[in-house]
């Protein structure tokens, strides 16, 4: 007989206290504009109407326009630069080269290996060589074309084989130059070994073995708002920069040494951001605008053209991956062996962290007892690559999920059931040795996504051609079209990892304005479209019980909020806002206790009043505050992480894991190679949906970017040169390409996170691409080991060939 654990005995007074705490929590979260509600975004209507001010709309009466002269070559030595022709153009105020830089010539987000202006060589097509400031943007561009640069053109190092053989092909960065790694053209590498690794003994335990090589093309963030900003010289010799970015303080940290200024004289204010997705985490025109403003003594505005934008920011790392998996006859994974090679391009950017993610997450959300992984990023003369939504986990997911489908097919098992059998659960350990100590409902996500209703089958009598792939061009009326269904699941970390001191700062002020209590929230969080300003206001309303909340513009006048990346801002800056607001609430209630002698009562703020769990409303917040204000600044840090051991990959490297499962339904015209994604369903555990409507929007947006990578988005390179730097030739999904995306949310709280929330924005981008490719495979029977899948892949790789 099992003994039942004794129930905790509570006195009537203790029971009332517990119920009182529940009542207070319910009171604080009762507002439809607080946590758990879906209030309208404060910037939403303006953006829909085209009235929102983006950074490209900035204006100053006496401003100049800046532009850069960029290298046409991926690899060359610079023999000479003659700027006299540019200086002779009427309306030109300054022309700068690296010789005019007052401070350090190098910068970098993680590794300071990138020159602000090319010095004696260029390492990628589009590298900036010189700057021009003029009274009109066309004048600046015309003057830049008159700068004469003499190059010694060299053969670019662009393939994996060339990068790994520097004795034959050379170095992207010479050995004596500052680099992040001591071996050839390797920027960073990370190994992971767990269990027995992968030995002959381990391989012998597997009844079925599958091997595959997979490739991922270079994807662009393709944000609609080009890089832009306005630099204004200040009377104190410093500079004020109004900029669209993802991380104000990291920008300042890199800029100040190049400008030769102390950080306090480099002041940044966030301007309107037209999308980011990782592409604004590195610097683009920030240093250039400030150099020109300081040289001319005039405000300088820079706005990239669309083609310049393709050259002016980092992209998603292309990848080549080899995977080998072994499983038992009953469907249990025995081992996984993988090598992931990422092309980091000319400069390090965030490649070391991307490698860490690819290595530590590269075997997916599966319990695998024996693992061997080797991930590395290479320097090349291709465009630099860095942060993009999914950050190393996207590439790996295409590899391991393709393997899961192949294993299921070899075993004659349902692909969803095979994944569910091997899914990680709470309490399991990742290959890095880190315990999953929060809910990990991977099997449940898969079950739910499979149980979602399927879209109706094709109706041959339906005259609406929009339902068919390519039919708007009258290429088909239903003939040659085959439907396929595919599944996938992915894993993504949340927050900065591997021992990084990840924190965020928030200041909350409560005062009376116009007779009503108003909260003012100030952070340096970059609002890039993710909706952070909405959520921060919701948190302040919940914790302070007021409806009126003002979000102060983000700037460097307050401590760092970290980057708007890694699905971290709601967790980190939301956590900081929560801490600061809680401190304001405690201070106000303590003021009331002193003034009114309240004792022994559970108190909170709600509806603009101080409320007792037992006695109800006690006093209006406005009356208690009077003419005073309460202001508190707090820093929020997540629990610490540790670096991964370089050789074994062991370590508590990540703060939190997020999981998403997808089902894709596609129609394929097998004769023309055209694909239409009919539906892309998603089920995701979000911990706690602070704003359910925004959460669904994030998941749908992530799925749409994954669709782009699956079937259309790729920067095409030939010998290091970009061949499609425009939205005419680089295709992104439009509303006509985007299918219905039904979303189901699970809310299983993470006990370590504010409100139990879980980062949302990246996991669907990780998981959705493999489901689309799996569905295309199901429709065509083709292997499809490279993304994006192009029409020629579907017409030339058909069984039997053509």
PDB file of N, CA, C and O in Angstrom, residues 160 163-164 179-191 317-320 339-356 358-359 374-380 385-386 392 395 646:
ATOM      1  N   UNK A 160      34.673  25.939 -48.961  1.00  0.00           N
ATOM      2  CA  UNK A 160      35.172  25.266 -47.764  1.00  0.00           C
ATOM      3  C   UNK A 160      36.564  24.702 -47.999  1.00  0.00           C
ATOM      4  O   UNK A 160      37.451  24.816 -47.148  1.00  0.00           O
ATOM      5  N   UNK A 163      39.101  27.508 -47.953  1.00  0.00           N
ATOM      6  CA  UNK A 163      39.295  28.055 -46.596  1.00  0.00           C
ATOM      7  C   UNK A 163      40.166  27.142 -45.744  1.00  0.00           C
ATOM      8  O   UNK A 163      40.979  27.614 -44.939  1.00  0.00           O
ATOM      9  N   UNK A 164      39.989  25.829 -45.893  1.00  0.00           N
ATOM     10  CA  UNK A 164      40.699  24.880 -45.041  1.00  0.00           C
ATOM     11  C   UNK A 164      42.072  24.505 -45.589  1.00  0.00           C
ATOM     12  O   UNK A 164      42.745  23.645 -45.016  1.00  0.00           O
ATOM     13  N   UNK A 179      42.960  37.842 -34.970  1.00  0.00           N
ATOM     14  CA  UNK A 179      41.854  36.964 -35.338  1.00  0.00           C
ATOM     15  C   UNK A 179      41.402  36.209 -34.097  1.00  0.00           C
ATOM     16  O   UNK A 179      42.111  36.148 -33.096  1.00  0.00           O
ATOM     17  N   UNK A 180      40.254  35.557 -34.197  1.00  0.00           N
ATOM     18  CA  UNK A 180      39.687  34.877 -33.037  1.00  0.00           C
ATOM     19  C   UNK A 180      40.172  33.447 -32.921  1.00  0.00           C
ATOM     20  O   UNK A 180      39.855  32.763 -31.964  1.00  0.00           O
ATOM     21  N   UNK A 181      40.904  32.951 -33.921  1.00  0.00           N
ATOM     22  CA  UNK A 181      41.339  31.566 -33.888  1.00  0.00           C
ATOM     23  C   UNK A 181      42.720  31.474 -34.507  1.00  0.00           C
ATOM     24  O   UNK A 181      43.068  32.224 -35.413  1.00  0.00           O
ATOM     25  N   UNK A 182      43.530  30.549 -34.043  1.00  0.00           N
ATOM     26  CA  UNK A 182      44.928  30.489 -34.457  1.00  0.00           C
ATOM     27  C   UNK A 182      45.162  29.574 -35.652  1.00  0.00           C
ATOM     28  O   UNK A 182      46.272  29.476 -36.144  1.00  0.00           O
ATOM     29  N   UNK A 183      44.131  28.890 -36.128  1.00  0.00           N
ATOM     30  CA  UNK A 183      44.330  27.914 -37.194  1.00  0.00           C
ATOM     31  C   UNK A 183      43.742  28.408 -38.504  1.00  0.00           C
ATOM     32  O   UNK A 183      42.531  28.445 -38.689  1.00  0.00           O
ATOM     33  N   UNK A 184      44.607  28.797 -39.417  1.00  0.00           N
ATOM     34  CA  UNK A 184      44.181  29.097 -40.773  1.00  0.00           C
ATOM     35  C   UNK A 184      43.017  30.048 -40.846  1.00  0.00           C
ATOM     36  O   UNK A 184      43.017  31.111 -40.235  1.00  0.00           O
ATOM     37  N   UNK A 185      42.012  29.667 -41.612  1.00  0.00           N
ATOM     38  CA  UNK A 185      40.830  30.501 -41.823  1.00  0.00           C
ATOM     39  C   UNK A 185      39.654  30.066 -40.959  1.00  0.00           C
ATOM     40  O   UNK A 185      38.509  30.383 -41.287  1.00  0.00           O
ATOM     41  N   UNK A 186      39.911  29.362 -39.890  1.00  0.00           N
ATOM     42  CA  UNK A 186      38.831  28.976 -38.973  1.00  0.00           C
ATOM     43  C   UNK A 186      38.583  30.119 -37.997  1.00  0.00           C
ATOM     44  O   UNK A 186      39.477  30.528 -37.244  1.00  0.00           O
ATOM     45  N   UNK A 187      37.379  30.626 -38.007  1.00  0.00           N
ATOM     46  CA  UNK A 187      37.010  31.705 -37.091  1.00  0.00           C
ATOM     47  C   UNK A 187      36.739  31.169 -35.692  1.00  0.00           C
ATOM     48  O   UNK A 187      37.174  31.741 -34.696  1.00  0.00           O
ATOM     49  N   UNK A 188      36.007  30.058 -35.626  1.00  0.00           N
ATOM     50  CA  UNK A 188      35.670  29.483 -34.319  1.00  0.00           C
ATOM     51  C   UNK A 188      35.214  28.049 -34.547  1.00  0.00           C
ATOM     52  O   UNK A 188      34.644  27.721 -35.596  1.00  0.00           O
ATOM     53  N   UNK A 189      35.473  27.180 -33.565  1.00  0.00           N
ATOM     54  CA  UNK A 189      34.964  25.817 -33.644  1.00  0.00           C
ATOM     55  C   UNK A 189      34.565  25.337 -32.260  1.00  0.00           C
ATOM     56  O   UNK A 189      35.071  25.811 -31.245  1.00  0.00           O
ATOM     57  N   UNK A 190      33.628  24.394 -32.249  1.00  0.00           N
ATOM     58  CA  UNK A 190      33.112  23.852 -30.990  1.00  0.00           C
ATOM     59  C   UNK A 190      32.798  22.374 -31.193  1.00  0.00           C
ATOM     60  O   UNK A 190      32.145  21.996 -32.175  1.00  0.00           O
ATOM     61  N   UNK A 191      33.256  21.552 -30.279  1.00  0.00           N
ATOM     62  CA  UNK A 191      32.943  20.129 -30.301  1.00  0.00           C
ATOM     63  C   UNK A 191      32.011  19.798 -29.139  1.00  0.00           C
ATOM     64  O   UNK A 191      32.036  20.453 -28.094  1.00  0.00           O
ATOM     65  N   UNK A 317      24.286  32.518 -41.983  1.00  0.00           N
ATOM     66  CA  UNK A 317      25.398  31.690 -42.431  1.00  0.00           C
ATOM     67  C   UNK A 317      24.924  30.574 -43.368  1.00  0.00           C
ATOM     68  O   UNK A 317      24.056  29.781 -42.990  1.00  0.00           O
ATOM     69  N   UNK A 318      25.497  30.479 -44.568  1.00  0.00           N
ATOM     70  CA  UNK A 318      25.284  29.250 -45.339  1.00  0.00           C
ATOM     71  C   UNK A 318      25.939  28.082 -44.600  1.00  0.00           C
ATOM     72  O   UNK A 318      26.914  28.272 -43.854  1.00  0.00           O
ATOM     73  N   UNK A 319      25.431  26.895 -44.816  1.00  0.00           N
ATOM     74  CA  UNK A 319      25.930  25.745 -44.061  1.00  0.00           C
ATOM     75  C   UNK A 319      26.021  24.512 -44.944  1.00  0.00           C
ATOM     76  O   UNK A 319      25.208  24.322 -45.859  1.00  0.00           O
ATOM     77  N   UNK A 320      27.004  23.703 -44.641  1.00  0.00           N
ATOM     78  CA  UNK A 320      27.114  22.358 -45.198  1.00  0.00           C
ATOM     79  C   UNK A 320      27.240  21.419 -44.011  1.00  0.00           C
ATOM     80  O   UNK A 320      28.141  21.587 -43.170  1.00  0.00           O
ATOM     81  N   UNK A 339      28.778  16.941 -38.405  1.00  0.00           N
ATOM     82  CA  UNK A 339      29.751  18.008 -38.659  1.00  0.00           C
ATOM     83  C   UNK A 339      29.006  19.136 -39.357  1.00  0.00           C
ATOM     84  O   UNK A 339      28.334  18.921 -40.370  1.00  0.00           O
ATOM     85  N   UNK A 340      29.096  20.333 -38.786  1.00  0.00           N
ATOM     86  CA  UNK A 340      28.417  21.508 -39.337  1.00  0.00           C
ATOM     87  C   UNK A 340      29.471  22.544 -39.678  1.00  0.00           C
ATOM     88  O   UNK A 340      30.228  22.980 -38.799  1.00  0.00           O
ATOM     89  N   UNK A 341      29.522  22.930 -40.941  1.00  0.00           N
ATOM     90  CA  UNK A 341      30.475  23.941 -41.392  1.00  0.00           C
ATOM     91  C   UNK A 341      29.695  25.168 -41.840  1.00  0.00           C
ATOM     92  O   UNK A 341      28.853  25.089 -42.750  1.00  0.00           O
ATOM     93  N   UNK A 342      29.935  26.290 -41.181  1.00  0.00           N
ATOM     94  CA  UNK A 342      29.254  27.546 -41.466  1.00  0.00           C
ATOM     95  C   UNK A 342      30.219  28.500 -42.154  1.00  0.00           C
ATOM     96  O   UNK A 342      31.370  28.630 -41.727  1.00  0.00           O
ATOM     97  N   UNK A 343      29.752  29.172 -43.187  1.00  0.00           N
ATOM     98  CA  UNK A 343      30.551  30.182 -43.866  1.00  0.00           C
ATOM     99  C   UNK A 343      30.311  31.520 -43.168  1.00  0.00           C
ATOM    100  O   UNK A 343      29.253  32.123 -43.297  1.00  0.00           O
ATOM    101  N   UNK A 344      31.321  31.982 -42.417  1.00  0.00           N
ATOM    102  CA  UNK A 344      31.173  33.224 -41.667  1.00  0.00           C
ATOM    103  C   UNK A 344      31.474  34.468 -42.468  1.00  0.00           C
ATOM    104  O   UNK A 344      31.212  35.579 -42.009  1.00  0.00           O
ATOM    105  N   UNK A 345      32.059  34.305 -43.672  1.00  0.00           N
ATOM    106  CA  UNK A 345      32.384  35.470 -44.466  1.00  0.00           C
ATOM    107  C   UNK A 345      33.639  36.164 -43.968  1.00  0.00           C
ATOM    108  O   UNK A 345      34.489  35.587 -43.280  1.00  0.00           O
ATOM    109  N   UNK A 346      33.754  37.444 -44.310  1.00  0.00           N
ATOM    110  CA  UNK A 346      35.012  38.163 -44.151  1.00  0.00           C
ATOM    111  C   UNK A 346      35.371  38.492 -42.709  1.00  0.00           C
ATOM    112  O   UNK A 346      36.555  38.587 -42.373  1.00  0.00           O
ATOM    113  N   UNK A 347      34.369  38.708 -41.845  1.00  0.00           N
ATOM    114  CA  UNK A 347      34.653  39.155 -40.476  1.00  0.00           C
ATOM    115  C   UNK A 347      33.850  38.321 -39.492  1.00  0.00           C
ATOM    116  O   UNK A 347      32.838  37.710 -39.833  1.00  0.00           O
ATOM    117  N   UNK A 348      34.293  38.332 -38.238  1.00  0.00           N
ATOM    118  CA  UNK A 348      33.762  37.385 -37.251  1.00  0.00           C
ATOM    119  C   UNK A 348      32.314  37.640 -36.909  1.00  0.00           C
ATOM    120  O   UNK A 348      31.533  36.694 -36.748  1.00  0.00           O
ATOM    121  N   UNK A 349      31.937  38.926 -36.742  1.00  0.00           N
ATOM    122  CA  UNK A 349      30.578  39.250 -36.305  1.00  0.00           C
ATOM    123  C   UNK A 349      30.211  38.353 -35.120  1.00  0.00           C
ATOM    124  O   UNK A 349      30.965  38.264 -34.152  1.00  0.00           O
ATOM    125  N   UNK A 350      29.073  37.663 -35.176  1.00  0.00           N
ATOM    126  CA  UNK A 350      28.651  36.793 -34.078  1.00  0.00           C
ATOM    127  C   UNK A 350      28.906  35.323 -34.383  1.00  0.00           C
ATOM    128  O   UNK A 350      28.314  34.445 -33.744  1.00  0.00           O
ATOM    129  N   UNK A 351      29.786  35.031 -35.341  1.00  0.00           N
ATOM    130  CA  UNK A 351      30.019  33.636 -35.716  1.00  0.00           C
ATOM    131  C   UNK A 351      30.386  32.737 -34.542  1.00  0.00           C
ATOM    132  O   UNK A 351      29.906  31.599 -34.476  1.00  0.00           O
ATOM    133  N   UNK A 352      31.220  33.179 -33.580  1.00  0.00           N
ATOM    134  CA  UNK A 352      31.510  32.284 -32.457  1.00  0.00           C
ATOM    135  C   UNK A 352      30.261  31.841 -31.692  1.00  0.00           C
ATOM    136  O   UNK A 352      30.126  30.667 -31.340  1.00  0.00           O
ATOM    137  N   UNK A 353      29.341  32.766 -31.460  1.00  0.00           N
ATOM    138  CA  UNK A 353      28.114  32.402 -30.741  1.00  0.00           C
ATOM    139  C   UNK A 353      27.200  31.548 -31.603  1.00  0.00           C
ATOM    140  O   UNK A 353      26.516  30.648 -31.098  1.00  0.00           O
ATOM    141  N   UNK A 354      27.160  31.814 -32.899  1.00  0.00           N
ATOM    142  CA  UNK A 354      26.346  30.994 -33.803  1.00  0.00           C
ATOM    143  C   UNK A 354      26.868  29.560 -33.826  1.00  0.00           C
ATOM    144  O   UNK A 354      26.094  28.594 -33.821  1.00  0.00           O
ATOM    145  N   UNK A 355      28.177  29.409 -33.836  1.00  0.00           N
ATOM    146  CA  UNK A 355      28.763  28.067 -33.771  1.00  0.00           C
ATOM    147  C   UNK A 355      28.376  27.375 -32.471  1.00  0.00           C
ATOM    148  O   UNK A 355      28.028  26.182 -32.462  1.00  0.00           O
ATOM    149  N   UNK A 356      28.424  28.112 -31.366  1.00  0.00           N
ATOM    150  CA  UNK A 356      28.027  27.523 -30.089  1.00  0.00           C
ATOM    151  C   UNK A 356      26.601  27.024 -30.102  1.00  0.00           C
ATOM    152  O   UNK A 356      26.295  25.949 -29.572  1.00  0.00           O
ATOM    153  N   UNK A 358      24.819  26.196 -32.882  1.00  0.00           N
ATOM    154  CA  UNK A 358      24.710  25.080 -33.814  1.00  0.00           C
ATOM    155  C   UNK A 358      25.217  23.791 -33.188  1.00  0.00           C
ATOM    156  O   UNK A 358      24.620  22.714 -33.360  1.00  0.00           O
ATOM    157  N   UNK A 359      26.310  23.878 -32.435  1.00  0.00           N
ATOM    158  CA  UNK A 359      26.880  22.681 -31.823  1.00  0.00           C
ATOM    159  C   UNK A 359      26.014  22.147 -30.690  1.00  0.00           C
ATOM    160  O   UNK A 359      25.757  20.947 -30.592  1.00  0.00           O
ATOM    161  N   UNK A 374      30.915  18.276 -34.333  1.00  0.00           N
ATOM    162  CA  UNK A 374      31.986  19.227 -34.596  1.00  0.00           C
ATOM    163  C   UNK A 374      31.390  20.338 -35.444  1.00  0.00           C
ATOM    164  O   UNK A 374      30.969  20.101 -36.584  1.00  0.00           O
ATOM    165  N   UNK A 375      31.313  21.540 -34.892  1.00  0.00           N
ATOM    166  CA  UNK A 375      30.783  22.697 -35.616  1.00  0.00           C
ATOM    167  C   UNK A 375      31.870  23.743 -35.731  1.00  0.00           C
ATOM    168  O   UNK A 375      32.642  23.966 -34.783  1.00  0.00           O
ATOM    169  N   UNK A 376      31.951  24.397 -36.884  1.00  0.00           N
ATOM    170  CA  UNK A 376      32.959  25.429 -37.078  1.00  0.00           C
ATOM    171  C   UNK A 376      32.464  26.474 -38.057  1.00  0.00           C
ATOM    172  O   UNK A 376      31.601  26.203 -38.903  1.00  0.00           O
ATOM    173  N   UNK A 377      32.988  27.685 -37.892  1.00  0.00           N
ATOM    174  CA  UNK A 377      32.720  28.783 -38.818  1.00  0.00           C
ATOM    175  C   UNK A 377      34.029  29.183 -39.463  1.00  0.00           C
ATOM    176  O   UNK A 377      35.071  29.249 -38.792  1.00  0.00           O
ATOM    177  N   UNK A 378      33.981  29.469 -40.759  1.00  0.00           N
ATOM    178  CA  UNK A 378      35.163  29.787 -41.533  1.00  0.00           C
ATOM    179  C   UNK A 378      35.178  31.254 -41.932  1.00  0.00           C
ATOM    180  O   UNK A 378      34.128  31.834 -42.211  1.00  0.00           O
ATOM    181  N   UNK A 379      36.364  31.834 -41.957  1.00  0.00           N
ATOM    182  CA  UNK A 379      36.554  33.114 -42.634  1.00  0.00           C
ATOM    183  C   UNK A 379      36.630  32.840 -44.134  1.00  0.00           C
ATOM    184  O   UNK A 379      37.272  31.885 -44.580  1.00  0.00           O
ATOM    185  N   UNK A 380      35.974  33.703 -44.926  1.00  0.00           N
ATOM    186  CA  UNK A 380      36.054  33.601 -46.380  1.00  0.00           C
ATOM    187  C   UNK A 380      35.951  35.001 -46.960  1.00  0.00           C
ATOM    188  O   UNK A 380      35.785  35.980 -46.230  1.00  0.00           O
ATOM    189  N   UNK A 385      28.662  37.087 -42.361  1.00  0.00           N
ATOM    190  CA  UNK A 385      27.429  36.513 -41.832  1.00  0.00           C
ATOM    191  C   UNK A 385      27.433  36.621 -40.314  1.00  0.00           C
ATOM    192  O   UNK A 385      28.491  36.629 -39.685  1.00  0.00           O
ATOM    193  N   UNK A 386      26.243  36.728 -39.749  1.00  0.00           N
ATOM    194  CA  UNK A 386      26.140  36.898 -38.304  1.00  0.00           C
ATOM    195  C   UNK A 386      24.774  36.505 -37.815  1.00  0.00           C
ATOM    196  O   UNK A 386      24.260  35.431 -38.130  1.00  0.00           O
ATOM    197  N   UNK A 392      21.892  29.912 -35.905  1.00  0.00           N
ATOM    198  CA  UNK A 392      22.615  28.649 -35.881  1.00  0.00           C
ATOM    199  C   UNK A 392      21.739  27.438 -35.698  1.00  0.00           C
ATOM    200  O   UNK A 392      22.073  26.338 -36.168  1.00  0.00           O
ATOM    201  N   UNK A 395      19.882  26.216 -39.348  1.00  0.00           N
ATOM    202  CA  UNK A 395      20.603  25.353 -40.256  1.00  0.00           C
ATOM    203  C   UNK A 395      20.609  23.916 -39.739  1.00  0.00           C
ATOM    204  O   UNK A 395      20.341  22.968 -40.491  1.00  0.00           O
ATOM    205  N   UNK A 646      35.611  23.570 -24.814  1.00  0.00           N
ATOM    206  CA  UNK A 646      35.862  23.626 -26.255  1.00  0.00           C
ATOM    207  C   UNK A 646      35.939  22.226 -26.882  1.00  0.00           C
ATOM    208  O   UNK A 646      35.528  22.039 -28.029  1.00  0.00           O
TER     209      UNK A 646
END
